[in-house]
Tab-separated table of C-alpha atoms in Angstrom:
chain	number	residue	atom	x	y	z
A	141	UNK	CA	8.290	13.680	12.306
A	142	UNK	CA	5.782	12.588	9.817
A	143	UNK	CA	3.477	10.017	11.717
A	144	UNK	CA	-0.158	9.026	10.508
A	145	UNK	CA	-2.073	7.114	13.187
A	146	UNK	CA	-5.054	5.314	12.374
A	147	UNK	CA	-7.975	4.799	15.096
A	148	UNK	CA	-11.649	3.283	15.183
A	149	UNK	CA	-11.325	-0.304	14.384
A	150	UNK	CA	-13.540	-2.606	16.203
A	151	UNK	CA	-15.442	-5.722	16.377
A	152	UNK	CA	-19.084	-5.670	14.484
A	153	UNK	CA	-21.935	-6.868	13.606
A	154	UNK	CA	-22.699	-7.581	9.897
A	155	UNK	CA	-24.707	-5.573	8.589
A	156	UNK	CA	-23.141	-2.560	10.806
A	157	UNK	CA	-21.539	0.582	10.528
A	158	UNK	CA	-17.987	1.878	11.265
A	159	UNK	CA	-15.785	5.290	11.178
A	160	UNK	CA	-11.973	5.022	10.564
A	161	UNK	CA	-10.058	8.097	11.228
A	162	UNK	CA	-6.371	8.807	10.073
A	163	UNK	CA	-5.093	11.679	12.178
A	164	UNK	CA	-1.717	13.320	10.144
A	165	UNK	CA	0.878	15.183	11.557
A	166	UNK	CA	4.183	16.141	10.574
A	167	UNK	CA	3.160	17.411	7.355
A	168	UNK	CA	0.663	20.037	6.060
A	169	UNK	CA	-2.072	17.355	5.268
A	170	UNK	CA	-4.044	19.711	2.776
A	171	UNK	CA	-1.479	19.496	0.266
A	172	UNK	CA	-1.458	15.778	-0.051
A	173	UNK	CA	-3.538	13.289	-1.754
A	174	UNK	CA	-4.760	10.407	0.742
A	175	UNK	CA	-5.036	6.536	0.316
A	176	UNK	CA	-7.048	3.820	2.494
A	177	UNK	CA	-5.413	0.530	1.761
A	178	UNK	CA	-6.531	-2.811	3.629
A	179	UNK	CA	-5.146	-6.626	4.525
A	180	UNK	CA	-7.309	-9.153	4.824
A	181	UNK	CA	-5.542	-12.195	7.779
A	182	UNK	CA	-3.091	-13.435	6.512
A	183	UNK	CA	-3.555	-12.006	2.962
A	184	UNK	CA	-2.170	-9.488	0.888
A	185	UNK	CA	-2.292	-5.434	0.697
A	186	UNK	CA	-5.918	-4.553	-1.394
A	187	UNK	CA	-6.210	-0.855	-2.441
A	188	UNK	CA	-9.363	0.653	-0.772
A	189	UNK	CA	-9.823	4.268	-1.982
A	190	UNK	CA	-8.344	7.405	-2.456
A	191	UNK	CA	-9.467	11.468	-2.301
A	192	UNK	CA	-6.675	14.110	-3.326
A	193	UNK	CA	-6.070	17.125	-2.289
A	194	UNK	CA	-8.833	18.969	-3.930
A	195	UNK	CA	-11.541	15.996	-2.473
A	196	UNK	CA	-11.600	13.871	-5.675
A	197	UNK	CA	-12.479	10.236	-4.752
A	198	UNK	CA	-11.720	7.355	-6.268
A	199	UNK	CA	-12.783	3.684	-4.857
A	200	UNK	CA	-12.417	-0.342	-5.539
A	201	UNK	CA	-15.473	-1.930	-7.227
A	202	UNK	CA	-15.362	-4.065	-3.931
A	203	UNK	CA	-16.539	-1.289	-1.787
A	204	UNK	CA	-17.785	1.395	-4.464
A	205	UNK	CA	-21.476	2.660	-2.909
A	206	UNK	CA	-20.537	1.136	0.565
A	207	UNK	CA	-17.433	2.841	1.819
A	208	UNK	CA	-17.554	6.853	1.842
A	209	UNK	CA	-13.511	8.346	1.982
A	210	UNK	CA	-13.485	12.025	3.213
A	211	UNK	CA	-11.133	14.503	4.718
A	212	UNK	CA	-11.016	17.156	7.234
A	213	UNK	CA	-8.159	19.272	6.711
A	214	UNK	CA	-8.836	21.699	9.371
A	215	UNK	CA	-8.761	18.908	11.640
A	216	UNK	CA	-5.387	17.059	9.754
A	217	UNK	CA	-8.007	14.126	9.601
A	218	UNK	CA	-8.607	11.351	7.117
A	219	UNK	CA	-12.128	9.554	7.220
A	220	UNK	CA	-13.455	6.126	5.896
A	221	UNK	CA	-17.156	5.719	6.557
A	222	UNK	CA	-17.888	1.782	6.155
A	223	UNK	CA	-21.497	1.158	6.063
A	224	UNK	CA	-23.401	-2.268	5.436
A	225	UNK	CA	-20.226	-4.388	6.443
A	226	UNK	CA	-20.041	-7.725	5.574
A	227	UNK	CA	-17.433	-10.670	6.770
A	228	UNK	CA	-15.225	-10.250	4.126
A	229	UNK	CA	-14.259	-6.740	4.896
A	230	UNK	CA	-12.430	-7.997	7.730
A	231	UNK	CA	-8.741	-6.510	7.528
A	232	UNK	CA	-6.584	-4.572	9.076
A	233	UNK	CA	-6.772	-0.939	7.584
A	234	UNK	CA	-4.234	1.359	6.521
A	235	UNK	CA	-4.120	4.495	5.683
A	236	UNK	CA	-1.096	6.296	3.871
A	237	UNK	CA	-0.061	9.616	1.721
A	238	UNK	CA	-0.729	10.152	-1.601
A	239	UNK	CA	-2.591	8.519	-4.089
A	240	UNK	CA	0.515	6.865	-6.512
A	241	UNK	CA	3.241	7.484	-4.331
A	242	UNK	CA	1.976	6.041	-0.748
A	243	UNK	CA	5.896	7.053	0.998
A	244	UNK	CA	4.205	7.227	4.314
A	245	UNK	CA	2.078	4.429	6.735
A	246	UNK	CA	0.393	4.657	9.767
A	247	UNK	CA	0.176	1.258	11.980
A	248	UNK	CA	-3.109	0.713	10.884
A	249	UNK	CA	-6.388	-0.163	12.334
A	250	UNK	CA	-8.400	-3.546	13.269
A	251	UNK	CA	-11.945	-4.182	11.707
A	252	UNK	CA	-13.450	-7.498	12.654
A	253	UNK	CA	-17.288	-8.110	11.110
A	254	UNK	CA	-18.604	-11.319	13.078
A	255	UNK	CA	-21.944	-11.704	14.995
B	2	UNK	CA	-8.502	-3.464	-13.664
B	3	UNK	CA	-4.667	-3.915	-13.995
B	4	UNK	CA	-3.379	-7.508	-12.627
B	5	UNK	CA	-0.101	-7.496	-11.512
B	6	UNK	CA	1.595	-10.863	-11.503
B	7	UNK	CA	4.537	-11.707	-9.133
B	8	UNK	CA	7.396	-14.101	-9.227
B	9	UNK	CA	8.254	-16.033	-6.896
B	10	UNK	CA	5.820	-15.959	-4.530
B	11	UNK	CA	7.852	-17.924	-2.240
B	12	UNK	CA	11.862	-17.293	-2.439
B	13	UNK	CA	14.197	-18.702	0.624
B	14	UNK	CA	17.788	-17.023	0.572
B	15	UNK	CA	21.103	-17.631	1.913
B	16	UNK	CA	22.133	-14.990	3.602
B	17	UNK	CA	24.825	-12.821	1.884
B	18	UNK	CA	23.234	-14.237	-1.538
B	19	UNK	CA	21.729	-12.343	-4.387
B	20	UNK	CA	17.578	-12.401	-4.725
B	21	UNK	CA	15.571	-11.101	-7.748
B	22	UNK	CA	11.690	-10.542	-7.685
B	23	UNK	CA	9.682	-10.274	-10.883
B	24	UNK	CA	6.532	-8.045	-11.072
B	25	UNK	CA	4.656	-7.813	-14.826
B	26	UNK	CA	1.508	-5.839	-15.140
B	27	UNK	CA	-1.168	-6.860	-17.352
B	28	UNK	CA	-0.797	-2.445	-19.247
B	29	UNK	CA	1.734	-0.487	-19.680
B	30	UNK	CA	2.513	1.366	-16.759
B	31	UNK	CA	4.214	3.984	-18.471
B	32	UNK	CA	1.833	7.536	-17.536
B	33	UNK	CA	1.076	10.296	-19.966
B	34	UNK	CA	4.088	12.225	-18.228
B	35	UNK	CA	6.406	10.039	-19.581
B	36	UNK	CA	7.018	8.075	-15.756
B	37	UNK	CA	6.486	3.929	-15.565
B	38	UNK	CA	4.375	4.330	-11.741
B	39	UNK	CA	5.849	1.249	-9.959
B	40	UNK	CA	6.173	0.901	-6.359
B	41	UNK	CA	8.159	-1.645	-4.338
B	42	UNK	CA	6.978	-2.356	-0.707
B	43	UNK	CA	8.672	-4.455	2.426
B	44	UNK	CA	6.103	-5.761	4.971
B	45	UNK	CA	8.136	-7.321	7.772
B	46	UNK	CA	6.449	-9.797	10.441
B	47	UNK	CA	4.181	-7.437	12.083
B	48	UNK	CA	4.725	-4.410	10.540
B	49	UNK	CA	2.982	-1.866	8.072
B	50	UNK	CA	4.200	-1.760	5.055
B	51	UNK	CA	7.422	-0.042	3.789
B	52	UNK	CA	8.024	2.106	0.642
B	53	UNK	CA	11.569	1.049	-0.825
B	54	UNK	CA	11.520	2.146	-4.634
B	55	UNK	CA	9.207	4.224	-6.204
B	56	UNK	CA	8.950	5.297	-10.286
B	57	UNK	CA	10.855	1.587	-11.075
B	58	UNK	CA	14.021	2.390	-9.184
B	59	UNK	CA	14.091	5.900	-7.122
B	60	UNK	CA	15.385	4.530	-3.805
B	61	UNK	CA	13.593	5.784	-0.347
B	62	UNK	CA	15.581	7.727	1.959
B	63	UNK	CA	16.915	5.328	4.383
B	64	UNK	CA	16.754	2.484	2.316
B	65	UNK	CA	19.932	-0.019	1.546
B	66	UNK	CA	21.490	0.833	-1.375
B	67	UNK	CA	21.711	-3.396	-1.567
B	68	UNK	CA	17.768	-2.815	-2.694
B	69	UNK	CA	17.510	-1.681	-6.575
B	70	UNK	CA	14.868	-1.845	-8.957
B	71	UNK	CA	14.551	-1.764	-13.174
B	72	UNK	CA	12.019	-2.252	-16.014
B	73	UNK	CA	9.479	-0.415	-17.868
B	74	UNK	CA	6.839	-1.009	-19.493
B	75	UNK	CA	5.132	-4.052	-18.168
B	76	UNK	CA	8.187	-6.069	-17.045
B	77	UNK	CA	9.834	-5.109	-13.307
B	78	UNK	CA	12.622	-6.461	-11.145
B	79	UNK	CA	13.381	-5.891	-7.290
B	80	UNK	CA	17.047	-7.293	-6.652
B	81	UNK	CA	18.539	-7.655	-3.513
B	82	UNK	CA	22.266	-7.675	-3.817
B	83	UNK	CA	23.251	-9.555	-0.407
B	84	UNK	CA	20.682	-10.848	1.507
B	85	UNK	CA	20.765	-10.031	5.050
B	86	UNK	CA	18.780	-11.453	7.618
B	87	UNK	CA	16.520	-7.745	8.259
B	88	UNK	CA	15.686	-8.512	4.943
B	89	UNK	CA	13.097	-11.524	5.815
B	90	UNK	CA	9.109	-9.767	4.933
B	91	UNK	CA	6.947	-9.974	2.104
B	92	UNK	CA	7.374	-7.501	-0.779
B	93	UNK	CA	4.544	-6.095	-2.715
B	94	UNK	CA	4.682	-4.365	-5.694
B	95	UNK	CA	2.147	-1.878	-6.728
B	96	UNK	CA	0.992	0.210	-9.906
B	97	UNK	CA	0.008	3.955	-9.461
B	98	UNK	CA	-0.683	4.787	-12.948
B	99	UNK	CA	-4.289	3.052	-13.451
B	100	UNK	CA	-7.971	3.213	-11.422
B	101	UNK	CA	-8.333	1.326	-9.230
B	102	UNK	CA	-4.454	1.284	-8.115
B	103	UNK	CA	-3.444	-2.672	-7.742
B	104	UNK	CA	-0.825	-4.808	-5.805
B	105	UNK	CA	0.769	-8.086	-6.668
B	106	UNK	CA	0.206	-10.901	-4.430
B	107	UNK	CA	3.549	-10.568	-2.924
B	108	UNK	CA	6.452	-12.531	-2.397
B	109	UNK	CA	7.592	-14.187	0.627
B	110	UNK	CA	11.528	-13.896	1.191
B	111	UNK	CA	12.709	-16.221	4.163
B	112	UNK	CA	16.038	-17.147	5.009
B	113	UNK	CA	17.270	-21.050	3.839
């Protein structure tokens, strides 16, 4: 079965640092592109970034210089490094496959930024 | 960045009855091989989101044939032939042929 399942959302500090991880399976991960999209409470879906298969990134002006997408593919093992977080990156993150088709979710993962 | 605008945002149904969502992008989302990138999503009440239709109107394994989608261009429809009541969420669509990739605001489809 192709699952993705998210982990490494927590409660922090602005200011503070975070690593999601998006562990594949199912699938052979190093032939697909990757996507990190995010959803704010009660708000709607907000493409994050994206890396393909051959570990081009792409990234939303919102969190271009801050956010760092990476992949492991000996590990199956999708990254988002989220430094200098701020209030408003408080969502619940999402990672899926590919970069324009996005066929497959994981359950995502909880950030909270408060002091 | 590409804005894509949809209508309604809010749409209560009777069950069994027809709905229609409108999605327009602000470009063309037609890419350079000739395929418009449009994807339909279903988020139901506490749940990740869903793929449904993909390029305009290829239907997802597993998904109702009751679910279709048509357009190109700039101009997209999601129509729901008979509501039922699985079908309450909010559905997104989504363009994959620009940087940064961009979702509507989504529409809300409740039951009357």
């Amino acid at each position: 079965e192709v699952q993705l399942l998210e982990s490494g959302g927590d409660l922090v500090q602005p200011g503070g640092s975070l690593r999601l991880s998006c562990a594949a399976s199912g699938f052979t991960f190093a032939s697909y592109a990757m996507t990190w999209v995010r959803q704010a409470p009660g708000q709607g879906l907000e493409w994050v970034s994206g890396i393909s298969k051959n570990d081009i990134t792409y990234y939303a002006d919102s969190v271009k210089g801050q956010f760092t997408i990476s992949r492991d593919n000996s590990k199956n093992t999708l990254y988002l490094q989220m430094n200098s977080l701020r209030a408003e990156d408080t969502a619940v993150y999402y990672c899926t496959r590919g970069l324009a088709g996005m066929d497959v979710w994981g359950q995502g993962t909880t950030v909270i930024v408060s002091s | 960045d590409v804005v894509m605008t949809q209508s309604p945002l809010s749409l209560p149904v009777t069950l069994g009855q027809p709905a229609s969502i409108s999605c327009k992008s602000s470009e063309s989302l037609v890419d350079s091989d000739g395929n418009s990138y449009l994807i339909w999503f279903q988020q139901r009440p506490g749940q990740s989101p869903r793929r449904l239709l993909y390029k305009v109107s290829n239907r997802d394994s597993g998904v109702p044939d009751r679910f279709s989608g048509s357009g190109s261009g700039t101009d997209f429809t999601l129509k729901i032939s008979r509501v039922e009541a699985e079908d309450v969420g909010v559905y997104y669509c989504m363009q994959g042929a620009h940087w940064p990739r961009t979702f509507g605001q989504g529409t809300k489809v409740e039951i009357k």
